[in-house]
């Protein structure tokens, strides 16, 4: 089959490799209908994470179940499924609290930018769509596999409530999905921090009420101006740098909440700063699995259309260009069709 | 009047000084009925904080209003009052969200270990008890001024809910009050981390269901054993060291919450550790003012008796011994009677 392999930073190739096989009785093999490139895939593409040897890449996918292991009972061949980027059993004590990405048996999905992908713990990980979805829903369903679920978790971790004010730090695909989530959870005012015209436009379409183009201290000051001088009730941190996390904490009102979903590479949080901020802080890899049934309903019902974050669609064989466009910020997010 | 002055680390003296006067029209002068020594007073006593020059000390107090400034309208001379250790206007946008210790006009109260104390922003800071309380209620009412309110905030920040499991890290006065708070907020299981027999006894009396004597990694392992292997729903961090904060984070289940009220001297929180923990973290100086009316009711109604944390009562003139006993861990908390 054709699969995307990262050989080294900047070196993405689509190659012929053996198709994956069932290796555990709880596995499923999914024929990928669509996959995409994640901001986190760019870490190795940019050399932030090392690439020790050529390896398959990709963890966002929708597709048709091709084959299941003997212990799989909740999905069957032929079904159109979506799964989280982390496989989970969905039954352990942690999964039952709704934090499936901390599942005792969690396994990170990999190799999804390919014609087929092996999904471990298929019963706990995959959710079947009631019927074969219309073609135009596929991008939005694909977005649920990571970015929309991650934006949703950012809003939940930031405790967005009806009538509240939310700030979204970061205008990448996750931040834009965070705007959708904040709107769906009832935020009355949604301030998107963005300096890119096309992303501002999408943020406004998704429900942002204000755009702040300033960053850092100036960005914080602007948010304060817009929030009665005290800061926002909820801040969704969707970047993942020391600076963006600091900006998020400063943009929250005392007693407010920051949800941080940008992976905080080497960030340190000053205990004393957090203490005096009175801000609640929760982060982590989004437990997408917990939200899939609800988010699938919202997509199929036409309430949300997160697939709009894909502004570049390419055949799988052109994955390298998909990475390049994102790395050069010519694209927000690339969808790949095998 | 007689007042406690710290001259240098280890050097506490009770001296004659001029009585405080109204300096702003929003001030009140309170004749102190009882004051006490805070764990945080020991920071300067132990030399953790510098003592540049002799200064008054103490921020926990109950007493009788002696005099009020011309703009004070909610308390009047003769009333028995309790106030927070931070004066707040209780009307600014931040106060209205319930975070009075972040009040825009916040001022830290000081000099309460004395016969009289000046309380700024009296209308926003002081709460009058309906009638002159019985003598045996005074220690518990005094505890509301800081430690009980702080334990309450720890439990609220840790989102203790009915039926949940809570861990209390720290068996000082705040930790012990945290046990009371966790019980009042409905925790079903309350695990107190303590290795002192007398404090364990009080923790059990206050509602702890389990005592864990181990610390650090061993303490975390013991908590996991007691919590289905996943950690507690809520952890109240009432110590304030890098180690205790780390222990608290590790003791929480994914998706649980840590409330940290021990001042985190120089602590650093690893963004990545917090991220993968999925734990919600909120700290800060407790907004005691928000809880005073409710906590006063609970004390007067006999539901809670936090005054039991005072295991040493001394005349004000013996404040130095009160500090020494706490610093040497001969006393949990010292009550001073002018």
XYZ file of N, CA and C in Angstrom, chain B residues 57-164:
324
model
N 3.351 42.490 63.349
C 3.069 41.228 62.675
C 1.690 40.706 63.092
N 1.138 39.821 62.291
C -0.159 39.187 62.590
C -1.250 39.660 61.661
N -2.060 38.708 61.175
C -3.126 39.077 60.236
C -4.406 38.279 60.450
N -4.503 37.594 61.578
C -5.716 36.829 61.905
C -6.284 37.412 63.192
N -7.572 37.673 63.186
C -8.114 38.445 64.305
C -9.628 38.314 64.381
N -10.142 38.392 65.591
C -11.556 38.696 65.836
C -11.560 39.777 66.911
N -12.600 40.581 66.922
C -12.601 41.629 67.935
C -13.845 42.473 67.878
N -13.798 43.535 68.661
C -14.933 44.450 68.781
C -14.575 45.745 68.053
N -15.471 46.186 67.208
C -15.221 47.447 66.508
C -15.154 48.582 67.538
N -14.053 49.320 67.470
C -13.830 50.399 68.435
C -14.252 51.739 67.815
N -13.931 51.875 66.533
C -14.146 53.171 65.877
C -14.195 52.923 64.375
N -14.992 53.718 63.661
C -15.014 53.559 62.202
C -14.824 54.913 61.526
N -14.281 54.864 60.300
C -14.139 56.074 59.509
C -15.499 56.545 58.999
N -15.504 57.756 58.472
C -16.784 58.398 58.143
C -17.513 57.708 56.989
N -16.798 56.924 56.197
C -17.467 56.254 55.068
C -17.843 54.797 55.352
N -17.650 54.382 56.569
C -17.973 52.979 56.901
C -19.439 52.880 57.294
N -20.165 51.964 56.666
C -21.607 51.901 56.945
C -22.112 50.520 57.339
N -21.316 49.459 57.104
C -21.876 48.120 57.371
C -21.476 47.561 58.731
N -20.505 48.149 59.383
C -20.182 47.735 60.757
C -20.133 48.981 61.632
N -20.396 48.783 62.927
C -20.435 49.942 63.830
C -19.771 49.577 65.154
N -19.320 50.571 65.878
C -18.647 50.309 67.163
C -19.496 49.421 68.064
N -18.807 48.495 68.726
C -19.488 47.579 69.636
C -19.769 46.218 69.020
N -19.740 46.131 67.688
C -20.018 44.828 67.049
C -18.802 43.907 67.120
N -19.099 42.621 67.264
C -18.046 41.602 67.222
C -17.849 41.219 65.759
N -16.631 41.360 65.278
C -16.382 41.166 63.846
C -15.236 40.178 63.582
N -15.301 39.628 62.374
C -14.221 38.806 61.847
C -13.889 39.379 60.486
N -12.620 39.361 60.141
C -12.247 39.830 58.811
C -11.214 38.921 58.202
N -11.075 39.065 56.922
C -10.061 38.308 56.192
C -8.689 38.910 56.445
N -7.671 38.142 56.144
C -6.285 38.616 56.246
C -5.923 39.547 55.099
N -6.814 39.636 54.096
C -6.644 40.628 53.024
C -7.879 41.512 53.027
N -7.659 42.815 53.131
C -8.775 43.755 53.061
C -9.192 43.926 51.606
N -10.491 43.963 51.374
C -11.010 44.095 50.007
C -12.232 44.988 50.031
N -12.512 45.630 48.876
C -13.693 46.502 48.874
C -14.991 45.702 48.714
N -14.863 44.478 48.243
C -16.015 43.572 48.088
C -17.044 44.093 47.084
N -16.651 45.059 46.270
C -17.588 45.586 45.269
C -16.979 45.641 43.862
N -15.683 45.525 43.745
C -15.058 45.666 42.417
C -15.428 44.451 41.558
N -15.178 44.520 40.259
C -15.574 43.401 39.389
C -14.942 42.064 39.796
N -13.743 42.120 40.349
C -13.102 40.861 40.761
C -13.753 40.335 42.036
N -13.967 41.219 43.011
C -14.655 40.796 44.240
C -16.000 40.151 43.907
N -16.673 40.728 42.923
C -18.011 40.196 42.598
C -17.966 38.788 42.022
N -16.789 38.375 41.543
C -16.668 36.988 41.083
C -16.281 36.060 42.237
N -16.065 36.623 43.439
C -15.759 35.759 44.581
C -14.283 35.564 44.842
N -13.461 36.436 44.276
C -12.006 36.321 44.499
C -11.483 37.594 45.163
N -12.005 37.848 46.373
C -11.719 39.100 47.062
C -10.241 39.314 47.361
N -9.464 38.244 47.456
C -8.024 38.434 47.697
C -7.315 38.967 46.458
N -7.999 38.981 45.318
C -7.461 39.652 44.128
C -8.158 40.984 43.885
N -8.869 41.485 44.887
C -9.564 42.786 44.779
C -8.642 43.843 44.177
N -9.232 44.674 43.356
C -8.436 45.751 42.759
C -7.805 46.665 43.791
N -8.418 46.730 44.973
C -7.902 47.609 46.030
C -7.404 46.813 47.227
N -7.025 45.574 46.974
C -6.605 44.689 48.073
C -5.451 45.285 48.879
N -5.539 45.136 50.185
C -4.438 45.505 51.073
C -4.275 44.387 52.087
N -3.048 43.958 52.307
C -2.803 42.904 53.281
C -2.901 43.498 54.693
N -3.666 42.830 55.528
C -3.802 43.257 56.925
C -2.515 42.903 57.656
N -2.085 43.773 58.548
C -0.895 43.458 59.344
C -1.016 44.110 60.724
N -0.290 43.551 61.663
C -0.274 44.119 63.003
C -1.421 43.655 63.877
N -1.971 42.489 63.577
C -3.159 42.029 64.324
C -2.814 41.369 65.650
N -1.563 41.006 65.853
C -1.177 40.426 67.154
C -0.890 41.580 68.107
N -1.976 42.276 68.463
C -1.862 43.520 69.232
C -3.216 43.813 69.863
N -3.242 44.800 70.731
C -4.511 45.108 71.394
C -5.518 45.742 70.444
N -5.007 46.467 69.485
C -5.886 47.087 68.480
C -5.273 46.897 67.105
N -6.119 46.847 66.101
C -5.611 46.734 64.737
C -6.465 47.614 63.818
N -5.790 48.232 62.878
C -6.511 49.041 61.887
C -6.847 48.147 60.694
N -8.128 48.137 60.331
C -8.567 47.333 59.192
C -9.004 48.274 58.075
N -8.278 48.257 56.947
C -8.679 49.099 55.813
C -9.956 48.534 55.169
N -10.634 49.339 54.401
C -11.806 48.892 53.633
C -12.750 48.080 54.506
N -13.095 48.668 55.650
C -13.837 47.912 56.671
C -15.163 47.366 56.151
N -15.851 48.141 55.340
C -17.148 47.673 54.825
C -17.012 46.381 54.034
N -15.944 46.308 53.260
C -15.769 45.135 52.408
C -15.095 43.976 53.098
N -14.437 44.261 54.218
C -13.543 43.271 54.823
C -14.140 42.583 56.043
N -14.835 43.375 56.863
C -15.308 42.843 58.145
C -16.728 42.302 58.042
N -16.967 41.217 58.739
C -18.325 40.663 58.837
C -18.674 40.595 60.315
N -19.810 41.182 60.681
C -20.236 41.182 62.084
C -20.978 39.888 62.404
N -20.687 39.357 63.579
C -21.425 38.188 64.074
C -22.747 38.712 64.637
N -23.860 37.995 64.415
C -25.185 38.516 64.801
C -25.235 39.013 66.247
N -24.650 38.268 67.164
C -24.597 38.776 68.538
C -23.260 38.397 69.152
N -22.983 38.969 70.295
C -21.721 38.680 70.977
C -21.605 37.161 71.171
N -20.574 36.541 70.600
C -20.513 35.076 70.680
C -20.101 34.587 72.064
N -20.532 33.360 72.361
C -20.093 32.708 73.606
C -18.578 32.536 73.553
N -17.975 32.581 74.722
C -16.514 32.494 74.835
C -15.955 31.249 74.133
N -16.673 30.141 74.248
C -16.116 28.897 73.685
C -16.171 28.854 72.152
N -16.863 29.809 71.541
C -16.885 29.864 70.073
C -15.745 30.716 69.507
N -15.104 31.479 70.383
C -14.119 32.445 69.883
C -12.971 31.797 69.107
N -12.394 30.691 69.579
C -11.322 30.087 68.766
C -11.801 29.689 67.368
N -12.989 29.130 67.283
C -13.467 28.711 65.949
C -13.758 29.913 65.066
N -14.284 30.979 65.640
C -14.525 32.185 64.837
C -13.198 32.789 64.396
N -12.227 32.784 65.301
C -10.901 33.293 64.942
C -10.306 32.480 63.780
N -10.522 31.178 63.799
C -9.965 30.315 62.739
C -10.513 30.694 61.367
N -11.696 31.294 61.335
C -12.287 31.662 60.049
C -11.518 32.783 59.355
N -10.776 33.543 60.146
C -10.058 34.704 59.618
C -8.980 34.297 58.614
N -8.514 33.068 58.726
C -7.508 32.595 57.772
C -7.582 31.088 57.576
N -7.142 30.316 58.570
C -6.917 28.880 58.311
C -8.155 28.110 57.853
N -9.293 28.376 58.484
C -10.488 27.630 58.066
C -10.940 28.103 56.679
N -10.859 29.401 56.446
C -11.201 29.912 55.114
C -10.234 29.402 54.055
N -8.993 29.249 54.453
C -7.984 28.757 53.511
C -8.193 27.271 53.222
N -8.499 26.507 54.244
C -8.818 25.092 54.029
C -10.061 24.952 53.154
N -11.003 25.869 53.362
C -12.236 25.840 52.563
C -11.935 26.112 51.090
N -11.105 27.116 50.881
C -10.733 27.443 49.497
C -9.969 26.291 48.857
N -9.094 25.653 49.632
C -8.356 24.507 49.079
C -9.339 23.448 48.588
N -10.364 23.209 49.368
C -11.350 22.185 48.987
C -12.185 22.642 47.792
N -12.506 23.922 47.756
C -13.265 24.448 46.612
C -12.409 24.449 45.347
N -11.156 24.882 45.492
C -10.254 24.900 44.326
C -10.010 23.480 43.828
N -10.025 22.519 44.754
C -9.843 21.115 44.369
C -11.171 20.486 43.958
N -12.224 21.314 43.936
C -13.549 20.888 43.459
C -14.073 19.638 44.151
N -13.960 19.635 45.468
C -14.517 18.519 46.251
C -16.030 18.475 46.049
N -16.511 17.301 45.719
C -17.944 17.138 45.454
C -18.515 16.017 46.325
N -19.821 16.010 46.511
C -20.419 14.927 47.305
C -20.046 13.558 46.730
N -19.653 12.669 47.614
C -19.338 11.310 47.204
C -17.932 11.100 46.690
N -17.148 12.171 46.634
C -15.812 12.070 46.037
C -14.773 11.625 47.060
